[in-house]
Amino acid sequence: MRFMFPFSAFLSLLLSGGIFGFFYAWICSTMWGLDALPPNTAIAAMQAMNASVRNAVFAPAFFGTPFVMLLTGLLAFRLRETRSAAWFSLGGLLYLFGGMMLTMMVNVPMNEALAQISLPLPEADAIAVWTNYSSPWQFWNIARTLVSGVALLCAGLGLWSMRRNPATS
């Protein structure tokens, strides 16, 4: 079990960093770029991105992060690495509810509703659809990004809290 803990701890850091970076990229480039496009084009592009994101490269970071972090917390607890256990468990719970569940309950239904829009729309309708979608979607994306960033920080603190020389413990 001792040999699995460092592997699990680094995997927690990698996955939480990956999902934080994914959400962060939407904030500082993707949505701003889409907002700069004509609304019919922005809607079509978002529909395509939402359809393509469900893939084997994205899935481990999105779905695996909370469970790997919670497993790491459990391993740390069993090894009496109580500070690390607390940090990894907190990060896993934060991402589970404030990242993954938030996405499933808010962003995914918004994406599914947008997917039902048939294009092209008259310009005024496209403006209304995009405005009603983009602003709230970005608000909730910022929320899950912040939570994911805190989960990443928890993983880092969990690694930092690990005992450096297990032979003396």
Short mmCIF file of C-alpha atoms in Angstrom, two decimals, residues 58 66 82:
data_model
loop_
_atom_site.label_atom_id
_atom_site.label_comp_id
_atom_site.label_asym_id
_atom_site.label_seq_id
_atom_site.Cartn_x
_atom_site.Cartn_y
_atom_site.Cartn_z
CA PHE A 58 -11.30 13.98 -21.50
CA PRO A 66 -12.71 12.95 -7.49
CA THR A 82 -3.46 12.43 8.31
#
